[in-house]
Short mmCIF file of C-alpha atoms and ligand atoms in Angstrom, two decimals:
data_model
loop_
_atom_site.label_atom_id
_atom_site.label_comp_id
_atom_site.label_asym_id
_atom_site.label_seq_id
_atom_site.Cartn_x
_atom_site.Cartn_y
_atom_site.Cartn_z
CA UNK A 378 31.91 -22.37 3.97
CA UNK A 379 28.45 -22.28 5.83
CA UNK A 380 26.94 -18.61 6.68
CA UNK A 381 27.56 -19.16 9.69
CA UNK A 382 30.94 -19.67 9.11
CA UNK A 383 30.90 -16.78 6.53
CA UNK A 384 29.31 -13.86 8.93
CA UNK A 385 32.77 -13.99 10.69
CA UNK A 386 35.31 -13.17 7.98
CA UNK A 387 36.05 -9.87 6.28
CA UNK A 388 34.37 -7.39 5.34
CA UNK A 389 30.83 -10.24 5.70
CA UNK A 390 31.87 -9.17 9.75
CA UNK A 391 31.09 -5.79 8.96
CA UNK A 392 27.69 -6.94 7.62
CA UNK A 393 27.03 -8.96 10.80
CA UNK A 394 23.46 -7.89 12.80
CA UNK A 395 24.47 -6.97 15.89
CA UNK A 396 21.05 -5.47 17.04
CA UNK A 397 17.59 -4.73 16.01
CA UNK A 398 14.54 -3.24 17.27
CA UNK A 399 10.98 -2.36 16.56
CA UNK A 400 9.96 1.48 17.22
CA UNK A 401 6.47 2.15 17.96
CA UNK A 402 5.31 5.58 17.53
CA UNK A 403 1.75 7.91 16.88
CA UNK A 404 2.72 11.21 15.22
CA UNK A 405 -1.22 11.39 14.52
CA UNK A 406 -1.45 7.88 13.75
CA UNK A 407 0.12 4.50 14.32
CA UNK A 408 3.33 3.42 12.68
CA UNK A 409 5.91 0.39 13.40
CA UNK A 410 9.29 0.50 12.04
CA UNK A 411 12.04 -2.06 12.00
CA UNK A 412 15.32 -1.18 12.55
CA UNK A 413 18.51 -3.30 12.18
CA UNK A 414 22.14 -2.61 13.09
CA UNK A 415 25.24 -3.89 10.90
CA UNK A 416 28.86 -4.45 13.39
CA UNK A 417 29.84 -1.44 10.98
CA UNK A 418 27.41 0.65 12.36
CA UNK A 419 25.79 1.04 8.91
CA UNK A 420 21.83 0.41 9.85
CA UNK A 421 18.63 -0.14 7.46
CA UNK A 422 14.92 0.85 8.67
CA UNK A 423 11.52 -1.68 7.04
CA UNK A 424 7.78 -0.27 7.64
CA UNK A 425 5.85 -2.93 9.87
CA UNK A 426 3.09 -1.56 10.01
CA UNK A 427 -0.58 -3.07 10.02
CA UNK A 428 -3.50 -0.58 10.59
CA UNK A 429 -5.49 -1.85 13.59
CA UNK A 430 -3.34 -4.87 14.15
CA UNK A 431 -0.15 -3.02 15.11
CA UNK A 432 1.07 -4.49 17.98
CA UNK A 433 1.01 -7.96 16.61
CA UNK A 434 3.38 -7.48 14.15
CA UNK A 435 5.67 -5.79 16.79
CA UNK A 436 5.18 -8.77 18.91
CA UNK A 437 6.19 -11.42 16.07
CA UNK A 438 9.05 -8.98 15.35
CA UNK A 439 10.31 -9.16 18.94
CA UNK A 440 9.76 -12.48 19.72
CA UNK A 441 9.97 -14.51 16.31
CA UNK A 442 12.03 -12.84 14.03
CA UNK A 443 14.91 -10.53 16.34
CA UNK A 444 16.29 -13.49 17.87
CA UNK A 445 17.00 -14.95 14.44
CA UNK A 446 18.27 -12.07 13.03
CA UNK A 447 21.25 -11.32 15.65
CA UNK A 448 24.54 -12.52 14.50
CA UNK A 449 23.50 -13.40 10.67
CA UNK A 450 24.93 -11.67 7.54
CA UNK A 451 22.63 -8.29 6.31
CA UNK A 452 23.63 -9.05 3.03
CA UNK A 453 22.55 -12.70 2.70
CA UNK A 454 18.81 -10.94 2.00
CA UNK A 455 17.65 -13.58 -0.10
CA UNK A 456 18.78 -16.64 2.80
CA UNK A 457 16.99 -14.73 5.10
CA UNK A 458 13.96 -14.01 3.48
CA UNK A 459 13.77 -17.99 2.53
CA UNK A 460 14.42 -18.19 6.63
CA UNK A 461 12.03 -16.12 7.27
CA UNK A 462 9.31 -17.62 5.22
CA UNK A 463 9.88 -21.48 4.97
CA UNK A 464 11.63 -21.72 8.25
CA UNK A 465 8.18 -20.42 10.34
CA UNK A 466 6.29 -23.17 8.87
CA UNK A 467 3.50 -21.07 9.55
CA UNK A 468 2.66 -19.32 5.67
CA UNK A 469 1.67 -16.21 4.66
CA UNK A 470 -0.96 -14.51 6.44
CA UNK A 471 -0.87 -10.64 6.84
CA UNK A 472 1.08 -10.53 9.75
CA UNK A 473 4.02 -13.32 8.93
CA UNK A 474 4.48 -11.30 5.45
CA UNK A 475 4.50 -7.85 7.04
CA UNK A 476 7.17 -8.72 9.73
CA UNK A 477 9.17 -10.34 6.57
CA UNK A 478 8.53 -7.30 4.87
CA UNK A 479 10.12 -4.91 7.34
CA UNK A 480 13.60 -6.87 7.20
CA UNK A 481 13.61 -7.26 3.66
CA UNK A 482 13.17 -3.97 3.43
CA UNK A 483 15.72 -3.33 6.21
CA UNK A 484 18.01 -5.30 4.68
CA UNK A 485 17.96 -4.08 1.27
CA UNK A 486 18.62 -0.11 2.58
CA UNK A 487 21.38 -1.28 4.51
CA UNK A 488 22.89 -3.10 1.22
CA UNK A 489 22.00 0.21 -0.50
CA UNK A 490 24.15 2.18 2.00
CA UNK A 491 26.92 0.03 1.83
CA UNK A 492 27.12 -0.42 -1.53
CA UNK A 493 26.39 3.55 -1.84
CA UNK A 494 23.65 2.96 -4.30
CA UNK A 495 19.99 3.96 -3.61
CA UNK A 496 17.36 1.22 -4.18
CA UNK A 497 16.58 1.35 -7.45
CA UNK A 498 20.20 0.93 -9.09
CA UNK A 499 20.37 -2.10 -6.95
CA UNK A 500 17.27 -3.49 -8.71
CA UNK A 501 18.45 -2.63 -12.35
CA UNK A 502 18.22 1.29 -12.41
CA UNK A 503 16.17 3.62 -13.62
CA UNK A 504 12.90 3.00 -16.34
CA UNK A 505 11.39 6.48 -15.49
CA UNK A 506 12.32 10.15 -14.51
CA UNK A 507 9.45 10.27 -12.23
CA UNK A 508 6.37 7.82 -10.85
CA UNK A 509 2.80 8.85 -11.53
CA UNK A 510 0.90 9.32 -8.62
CA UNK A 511 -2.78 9.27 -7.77
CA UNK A 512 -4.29 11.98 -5.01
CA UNK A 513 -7.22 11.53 -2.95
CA UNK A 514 -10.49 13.64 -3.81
CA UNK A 515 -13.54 13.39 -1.63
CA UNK A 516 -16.73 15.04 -0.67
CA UNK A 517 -19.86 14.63 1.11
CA UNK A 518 -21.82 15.45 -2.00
CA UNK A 519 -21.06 15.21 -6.03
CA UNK A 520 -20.67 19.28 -5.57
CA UNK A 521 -18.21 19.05 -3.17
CA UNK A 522 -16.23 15.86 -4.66
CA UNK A 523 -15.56 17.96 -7.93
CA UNK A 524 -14.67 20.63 -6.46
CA UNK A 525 -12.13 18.88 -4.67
CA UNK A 526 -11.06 16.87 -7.97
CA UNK A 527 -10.20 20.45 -8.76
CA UNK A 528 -8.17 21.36 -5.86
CA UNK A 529 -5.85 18.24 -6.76
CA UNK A 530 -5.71 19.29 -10.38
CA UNK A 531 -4.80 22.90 -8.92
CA UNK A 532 -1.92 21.17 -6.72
CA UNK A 533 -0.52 19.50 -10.16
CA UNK A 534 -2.19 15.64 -9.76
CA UNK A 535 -2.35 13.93 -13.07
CA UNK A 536 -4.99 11.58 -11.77
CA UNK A 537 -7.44 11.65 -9.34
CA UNK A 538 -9.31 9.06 -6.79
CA UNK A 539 -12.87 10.24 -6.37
CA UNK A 540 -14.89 9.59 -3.32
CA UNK A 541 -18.12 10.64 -2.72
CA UNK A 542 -20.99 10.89 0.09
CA UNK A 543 -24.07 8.65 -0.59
CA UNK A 544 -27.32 9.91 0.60
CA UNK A 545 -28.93 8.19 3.76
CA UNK A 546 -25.25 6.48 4.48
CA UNK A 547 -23.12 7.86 7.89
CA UNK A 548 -19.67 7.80 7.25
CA UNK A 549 -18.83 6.97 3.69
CA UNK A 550 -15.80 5.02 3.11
CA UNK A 551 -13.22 7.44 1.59
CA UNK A 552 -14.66 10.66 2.65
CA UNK A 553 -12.68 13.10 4.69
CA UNK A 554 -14.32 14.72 7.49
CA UNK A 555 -11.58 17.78 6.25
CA UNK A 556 -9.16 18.25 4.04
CA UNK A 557 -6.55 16.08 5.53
CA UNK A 558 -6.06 12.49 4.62
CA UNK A 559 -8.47 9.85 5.06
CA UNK A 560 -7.77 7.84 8.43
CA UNK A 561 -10.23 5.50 8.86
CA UNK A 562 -8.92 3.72 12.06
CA UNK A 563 -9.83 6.90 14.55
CA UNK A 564 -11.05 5.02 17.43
CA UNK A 565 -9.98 1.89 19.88
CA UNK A 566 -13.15 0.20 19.11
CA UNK A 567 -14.58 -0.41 15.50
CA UNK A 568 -16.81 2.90 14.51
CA UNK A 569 -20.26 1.26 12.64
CA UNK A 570 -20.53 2.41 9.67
CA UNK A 571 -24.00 2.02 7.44
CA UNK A 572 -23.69 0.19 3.93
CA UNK A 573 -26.93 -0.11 0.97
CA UNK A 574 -25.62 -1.43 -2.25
CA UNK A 575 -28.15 0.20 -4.24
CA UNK A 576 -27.89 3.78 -3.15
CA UNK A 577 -24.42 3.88 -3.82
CA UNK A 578 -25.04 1.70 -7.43
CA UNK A 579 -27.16 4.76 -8.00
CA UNK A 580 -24.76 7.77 -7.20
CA UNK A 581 -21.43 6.44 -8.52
CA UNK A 582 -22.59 7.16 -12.63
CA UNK A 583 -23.69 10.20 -11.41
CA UNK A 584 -20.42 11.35 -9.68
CA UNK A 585 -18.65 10.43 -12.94
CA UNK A 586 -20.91 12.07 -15.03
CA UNK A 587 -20.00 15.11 -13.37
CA UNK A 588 -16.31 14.81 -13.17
CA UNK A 589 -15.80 14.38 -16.36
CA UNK A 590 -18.10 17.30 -17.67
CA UNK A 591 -16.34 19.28 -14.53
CA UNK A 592 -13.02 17.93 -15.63
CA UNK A 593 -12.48 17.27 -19.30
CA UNK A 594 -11.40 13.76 -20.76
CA UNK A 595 -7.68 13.86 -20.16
CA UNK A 596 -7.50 13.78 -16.29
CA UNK A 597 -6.93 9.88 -15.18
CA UNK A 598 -10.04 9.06 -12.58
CA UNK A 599 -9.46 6.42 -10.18
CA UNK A 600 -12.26 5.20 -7.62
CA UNK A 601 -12.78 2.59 -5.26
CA UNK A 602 -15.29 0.38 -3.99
CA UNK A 603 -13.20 -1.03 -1.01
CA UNK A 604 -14.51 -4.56 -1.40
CA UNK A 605 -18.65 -3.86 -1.04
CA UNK A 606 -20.00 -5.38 -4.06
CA UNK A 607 -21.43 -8.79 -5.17
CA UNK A 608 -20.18 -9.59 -8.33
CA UNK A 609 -22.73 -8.96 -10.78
CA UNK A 610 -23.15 -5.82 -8.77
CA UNK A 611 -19.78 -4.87 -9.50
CA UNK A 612 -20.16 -5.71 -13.51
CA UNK A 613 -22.84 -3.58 -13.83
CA UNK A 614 -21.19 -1.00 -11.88
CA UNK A 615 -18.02 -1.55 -14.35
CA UNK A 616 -20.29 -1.44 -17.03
CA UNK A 617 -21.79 2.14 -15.83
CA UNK A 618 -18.83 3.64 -15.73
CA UNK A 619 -17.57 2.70 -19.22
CA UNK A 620 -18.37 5.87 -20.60
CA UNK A 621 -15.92 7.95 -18.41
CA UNK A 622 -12.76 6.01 -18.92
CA UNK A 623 -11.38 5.24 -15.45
CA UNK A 624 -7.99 4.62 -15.02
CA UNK A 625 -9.35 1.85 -12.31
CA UNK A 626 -12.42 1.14 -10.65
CA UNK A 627 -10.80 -0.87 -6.83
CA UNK A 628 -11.30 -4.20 -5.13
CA UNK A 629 -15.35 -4.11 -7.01
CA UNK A 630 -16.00 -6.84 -5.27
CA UNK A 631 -13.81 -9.25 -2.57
CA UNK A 632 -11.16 -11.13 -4.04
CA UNK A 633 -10.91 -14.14 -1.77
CA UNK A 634 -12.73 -15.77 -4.67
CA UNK A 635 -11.37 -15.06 -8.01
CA UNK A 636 -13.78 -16.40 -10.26
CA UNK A 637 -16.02 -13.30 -9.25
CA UNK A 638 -14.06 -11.26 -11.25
CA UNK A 639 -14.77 -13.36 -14.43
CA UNK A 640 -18.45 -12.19 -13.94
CA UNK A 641 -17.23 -8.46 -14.04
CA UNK A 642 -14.85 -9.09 -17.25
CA UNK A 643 -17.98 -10.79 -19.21
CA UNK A 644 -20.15 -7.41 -18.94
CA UNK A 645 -17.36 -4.59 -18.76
CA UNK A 646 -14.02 -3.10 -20.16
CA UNK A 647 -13.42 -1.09 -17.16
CA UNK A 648 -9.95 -1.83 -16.08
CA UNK A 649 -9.67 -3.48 -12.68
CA UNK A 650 -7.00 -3.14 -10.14
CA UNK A 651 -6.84 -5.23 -6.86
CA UNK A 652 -4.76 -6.63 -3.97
CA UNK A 653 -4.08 -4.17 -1.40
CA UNK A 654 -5.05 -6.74 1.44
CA UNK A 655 -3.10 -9.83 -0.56
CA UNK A 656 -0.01 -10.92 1.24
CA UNK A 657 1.62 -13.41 -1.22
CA UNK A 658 2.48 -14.33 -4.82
CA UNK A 659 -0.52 -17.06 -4.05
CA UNK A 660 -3.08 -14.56 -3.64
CA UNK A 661 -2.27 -12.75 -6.85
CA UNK A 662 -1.93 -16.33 -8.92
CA UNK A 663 -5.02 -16.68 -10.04
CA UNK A 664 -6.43 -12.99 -11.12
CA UNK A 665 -3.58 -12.85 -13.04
CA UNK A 666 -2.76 -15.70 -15.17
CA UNK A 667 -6.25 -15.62 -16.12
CA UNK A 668 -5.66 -12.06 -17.09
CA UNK A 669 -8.62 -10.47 -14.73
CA UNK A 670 -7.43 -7.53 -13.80
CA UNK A 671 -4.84 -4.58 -15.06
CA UNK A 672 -3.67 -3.91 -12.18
CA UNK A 673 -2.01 -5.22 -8.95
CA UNK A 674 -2.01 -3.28 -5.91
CA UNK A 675 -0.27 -5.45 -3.48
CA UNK A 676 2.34 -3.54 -1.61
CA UNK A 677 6.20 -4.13 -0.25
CA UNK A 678 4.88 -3.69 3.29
CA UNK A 679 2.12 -6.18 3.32
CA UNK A 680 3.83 -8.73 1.22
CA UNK A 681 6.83 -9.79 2.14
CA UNK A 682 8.58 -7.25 1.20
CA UNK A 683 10.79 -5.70 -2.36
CA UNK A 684 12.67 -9.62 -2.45
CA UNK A 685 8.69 -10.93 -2.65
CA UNK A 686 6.92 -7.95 -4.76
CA UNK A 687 9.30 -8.23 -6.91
CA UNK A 688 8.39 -11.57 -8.42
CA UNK A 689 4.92 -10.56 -8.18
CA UNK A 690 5.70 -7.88 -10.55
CA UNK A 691 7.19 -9.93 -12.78
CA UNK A 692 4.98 -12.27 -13.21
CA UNK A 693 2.24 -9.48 -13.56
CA UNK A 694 4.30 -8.54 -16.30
CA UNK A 695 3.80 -11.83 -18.21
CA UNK A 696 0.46 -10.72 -18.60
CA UNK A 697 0.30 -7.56 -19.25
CA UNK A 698 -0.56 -6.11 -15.90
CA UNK A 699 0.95 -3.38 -14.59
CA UNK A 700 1.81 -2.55 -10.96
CA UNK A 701 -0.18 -0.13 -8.70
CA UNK A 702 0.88 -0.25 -5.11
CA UNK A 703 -1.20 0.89 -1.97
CA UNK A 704 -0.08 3.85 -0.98
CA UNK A 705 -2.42 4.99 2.12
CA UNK A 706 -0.95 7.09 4.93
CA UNK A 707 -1.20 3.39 7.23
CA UNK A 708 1.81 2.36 5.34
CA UNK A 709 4.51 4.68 6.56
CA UNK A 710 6.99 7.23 4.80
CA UNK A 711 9.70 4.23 4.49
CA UNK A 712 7.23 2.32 2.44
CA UNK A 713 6.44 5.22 0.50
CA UNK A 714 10.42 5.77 -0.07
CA UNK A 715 11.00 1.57 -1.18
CA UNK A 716 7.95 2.24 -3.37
CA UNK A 717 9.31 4.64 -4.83
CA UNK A 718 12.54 3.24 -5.46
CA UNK A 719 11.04 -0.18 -6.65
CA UNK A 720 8.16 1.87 -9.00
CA UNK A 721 11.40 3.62 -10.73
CA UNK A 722 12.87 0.74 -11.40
CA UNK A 723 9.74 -1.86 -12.33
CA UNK A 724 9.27 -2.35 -15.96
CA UNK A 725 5.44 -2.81 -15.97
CA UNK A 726 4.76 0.21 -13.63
CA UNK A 727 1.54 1.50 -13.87
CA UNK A 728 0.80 3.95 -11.08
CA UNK A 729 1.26 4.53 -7.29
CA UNK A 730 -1.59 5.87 -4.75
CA UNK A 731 -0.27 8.99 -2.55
CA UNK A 732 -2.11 10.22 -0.08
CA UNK A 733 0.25 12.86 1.77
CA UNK A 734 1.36 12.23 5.21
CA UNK A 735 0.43 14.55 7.63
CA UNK A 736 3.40 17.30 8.78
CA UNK A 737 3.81 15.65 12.26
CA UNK A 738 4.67 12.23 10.57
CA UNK A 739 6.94 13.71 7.97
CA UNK A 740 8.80 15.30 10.29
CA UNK A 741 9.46 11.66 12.34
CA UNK A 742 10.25 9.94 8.93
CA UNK A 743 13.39 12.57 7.41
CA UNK A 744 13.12 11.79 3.78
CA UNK A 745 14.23 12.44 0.44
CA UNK A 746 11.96 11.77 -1.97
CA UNK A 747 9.85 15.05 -3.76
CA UNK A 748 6.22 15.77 -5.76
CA UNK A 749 6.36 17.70 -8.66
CA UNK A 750 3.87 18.44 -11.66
CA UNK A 751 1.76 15.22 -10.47
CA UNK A 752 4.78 12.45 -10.29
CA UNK A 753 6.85 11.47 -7.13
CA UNK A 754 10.59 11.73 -7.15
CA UNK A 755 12.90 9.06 -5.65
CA UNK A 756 16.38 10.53 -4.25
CA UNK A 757 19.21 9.67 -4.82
CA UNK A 758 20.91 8.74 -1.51
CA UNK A 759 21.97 5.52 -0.49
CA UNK A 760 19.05 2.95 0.47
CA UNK A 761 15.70 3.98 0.44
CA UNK A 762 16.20 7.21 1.49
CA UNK A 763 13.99 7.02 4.60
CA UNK A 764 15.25 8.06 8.23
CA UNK A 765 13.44 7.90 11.47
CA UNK A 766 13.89 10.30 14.16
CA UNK A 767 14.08 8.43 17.50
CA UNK A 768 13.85 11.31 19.70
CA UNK A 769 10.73 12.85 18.33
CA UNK A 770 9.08 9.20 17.40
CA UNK A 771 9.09 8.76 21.44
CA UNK A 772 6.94 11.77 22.57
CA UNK A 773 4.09 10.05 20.35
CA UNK A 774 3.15 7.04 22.05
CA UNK A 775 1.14 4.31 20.73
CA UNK A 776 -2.67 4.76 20.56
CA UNK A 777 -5.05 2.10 20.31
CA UNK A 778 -7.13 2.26 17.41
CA UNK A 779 -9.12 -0.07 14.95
CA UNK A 780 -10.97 -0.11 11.52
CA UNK A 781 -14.94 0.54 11.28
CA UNK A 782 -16.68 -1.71 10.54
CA UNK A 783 -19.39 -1.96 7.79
CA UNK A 784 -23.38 -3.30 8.09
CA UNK A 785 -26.75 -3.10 6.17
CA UNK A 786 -29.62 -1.02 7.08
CA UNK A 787 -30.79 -4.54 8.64
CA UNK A 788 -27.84 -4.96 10.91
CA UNK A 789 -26.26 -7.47 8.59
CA UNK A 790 -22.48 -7.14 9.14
CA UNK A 791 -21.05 -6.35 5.83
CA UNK A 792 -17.50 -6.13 3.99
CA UNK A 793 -15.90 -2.19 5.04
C1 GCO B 794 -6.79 2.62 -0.35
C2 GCO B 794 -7.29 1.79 0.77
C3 GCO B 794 -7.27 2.43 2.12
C4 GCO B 794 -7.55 1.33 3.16
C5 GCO B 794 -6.64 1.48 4.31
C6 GCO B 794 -6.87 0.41 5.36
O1 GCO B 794 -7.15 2.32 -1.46
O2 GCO B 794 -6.02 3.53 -0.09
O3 GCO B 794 -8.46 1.14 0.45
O4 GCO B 794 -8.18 3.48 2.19
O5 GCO B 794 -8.85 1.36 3.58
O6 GCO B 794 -5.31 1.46 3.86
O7 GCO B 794 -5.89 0.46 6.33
MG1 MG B 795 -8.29 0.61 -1.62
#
């Protein structure tokens, strides 16, 4: 029998997409959600969203991907992923994998709520009680950075990103203006923000130095360098920091070529994580078989979505390198939920970034899952356990806004 054929017997007519929609919405920042409609009524929600390039995943949602999706089987998620993927001829690329993303991820809570199983018994059950999470600690000055390393440590976080101010640089990247969440995108056009290597080669050590006489040993330090480094910049940097254990020093340098990292590996034990901006199993490939980094950040949202991560993760596992998924507010509470799920589930988990939504968009995104003593809880209802209230998501409109950008003292345009 073909699937099309299938879709119209039994209980696979229950399963049939009847409808599906993309919901654009601004509780305080921009987020685009997928949702898809079963005959049965029974519907699944995927994150879409792209921060600063919104709309055009809404776009290819609408007018690429709905049309396909309207009379096919929800449970046929792996034939539709393969659809989705081979059948655009168009590969990869943020925006493709996103859209594929958000109705895998669709797809997958509305198998969840049929079957009456959330997420993570679907993949295999349960390898944890809880999934370690890392907090966001920032300051304009070392001063201020510890003390906020101690505010998380107050609130129960395990392990800590630190962030800090660099002298003679406007608008560091990571450093919260208060002490909400970092959102970077807070304008229609690009802000300019002001970048010099060696300043902030100088002040990292130093920031370190201080947590860890501030902090004790035991506390797991994260931090990131979002991408700003040459290579041998970044090995000495990795080198620096050897002395106060990170958990992970972040995207040290870009990734687009991988043999940079080799350069950091020669000079430094520091462990590495990247990926946050990779879209496929392709972009991974090569850091890990040759084993250089620990840790792979590339999330269900931006990659295609738990069908894709999935393999990712397991063939990060071959190697030893353990998963540790973006987990910025721009990727919305249903990420956070399949995250969740999937990081419960994943053998080689190693950690998952948190940075708390604010109120506004917690209360459009009903949700189940809980913090407690440093580790986030999955629940336990059916699918991800992520909900989406239409009626309030409406009275926040979208709102136009875009990443800063990054140059040298110079004007050089830089990596942000
Ligand atoms: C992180 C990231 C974010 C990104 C943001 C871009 O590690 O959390 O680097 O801060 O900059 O997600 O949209
Ligand atoms: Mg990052």
């Amino acid at each position: 029998m073909s699937i099309a054929q299938s879709v119209l017997q039994g209980s696979v007519r229950d399963r049939q997409i009847v409808a599906a929609r993309v919901i654009v919405t601004s509780p305080g920042r921009n987020f685009v959600t997928l949702k898809v409609e079963t005959r049965s009524g029974v519907f699944g929600l995927g994150d879409a969203t792209l921060n600063g390039r919104e709309l055009a995943v809404a776009a290819y949602l609408e007018h690429h991907v709905i049309p396909n999706l309207i009379g096919r089987d929800a449970g046929c998620i792996e034939d539709t992923w393969q659809f989705l993927y081979r059948g655009a001829y168009w590969r990869r690329g943020p925006v493709t994998m996103t859209a594929i993303a958000a109705v895998d991820v669709a797809l997958w809570d509305i198998l969840g709520k049929m079957a009456g199983l959330p997420l993570y018994r679907l993949l295999g059950g349960r390898s944890r009680e809880g999934v370690l999470v890392y907090g966001h600690a920032s300051g304009r000055d070392i001063e201020e950075a510890s003390a906020e390393v101690a505010r998380f440590v107050s609130m129960g976080y395990r392990a800590v990103r630190a962030q800090c101010g660099v002298p003679g640089l406007k608008k560091p990247y990571g450093v919260t203006r208060e002490k909400n969440a970092y959102e970077p995108a807070e304008s229609e056009l690009p802000a300019e923000t002001l970048w010099s290597s060696p300043a902030y080669l100088e002040l990292v050590p130093k920031l370190f130095d201080r947590l860890r006489a501030d902090h004790g040993r035991s506390l797991e330090l994260l931090h990131d360098v979002h991408h700003r480094l040459a290579p041998i910049e970044a090995a000495r940097l990795a080198r620096d920091l050897e002395p106060y254990r990170l958990f992970w020093l972040e995207d040290a340098t870009p990734a687009d070529n991988p043999a940079g990292f080799e350069l950091i590996r020669r000079h430094a034990v520091t462990p590495l994580a990247v990926g946050e901006v990779f879209n496929s199993i392709f972009d991974c490939k090569g850091l890990i078989e040759r084993q250089l980094i620990d840790f792979i950040r590339t999330s269900i949202v931006h990659a295609g979505g738990v069908t894709h991560v999935r393999r990712i993760a397991d063939l990060a596992g071959l190697y030893q390198v353990r998963t540790g998924f973006h987990g910025a507010t721009d990727l919305s509470p249903v990420t956070m939920g399949a995250a969740l799920h999937f990081d419960t589930w994943v053998a080689n988990f190693g950690i998952q970034e948190y940075m708390h939504h604010t109120e506004q968009t917690l209360e459009v995104f009903p949700h189940d899952y809980t913090f407690r003593d440093g580790r986030l809880y999955c629940g336990e209802s059916p699918g991800h356990g992520v909900d989406i209230d239409e009626q309030l998501a409406q009275r926040y409109p979208y709102s136009p806004r875009q990443l800063p950008i990054a140059r040298l003292e110079d004007g050089t345009m830089w990596d942000w």
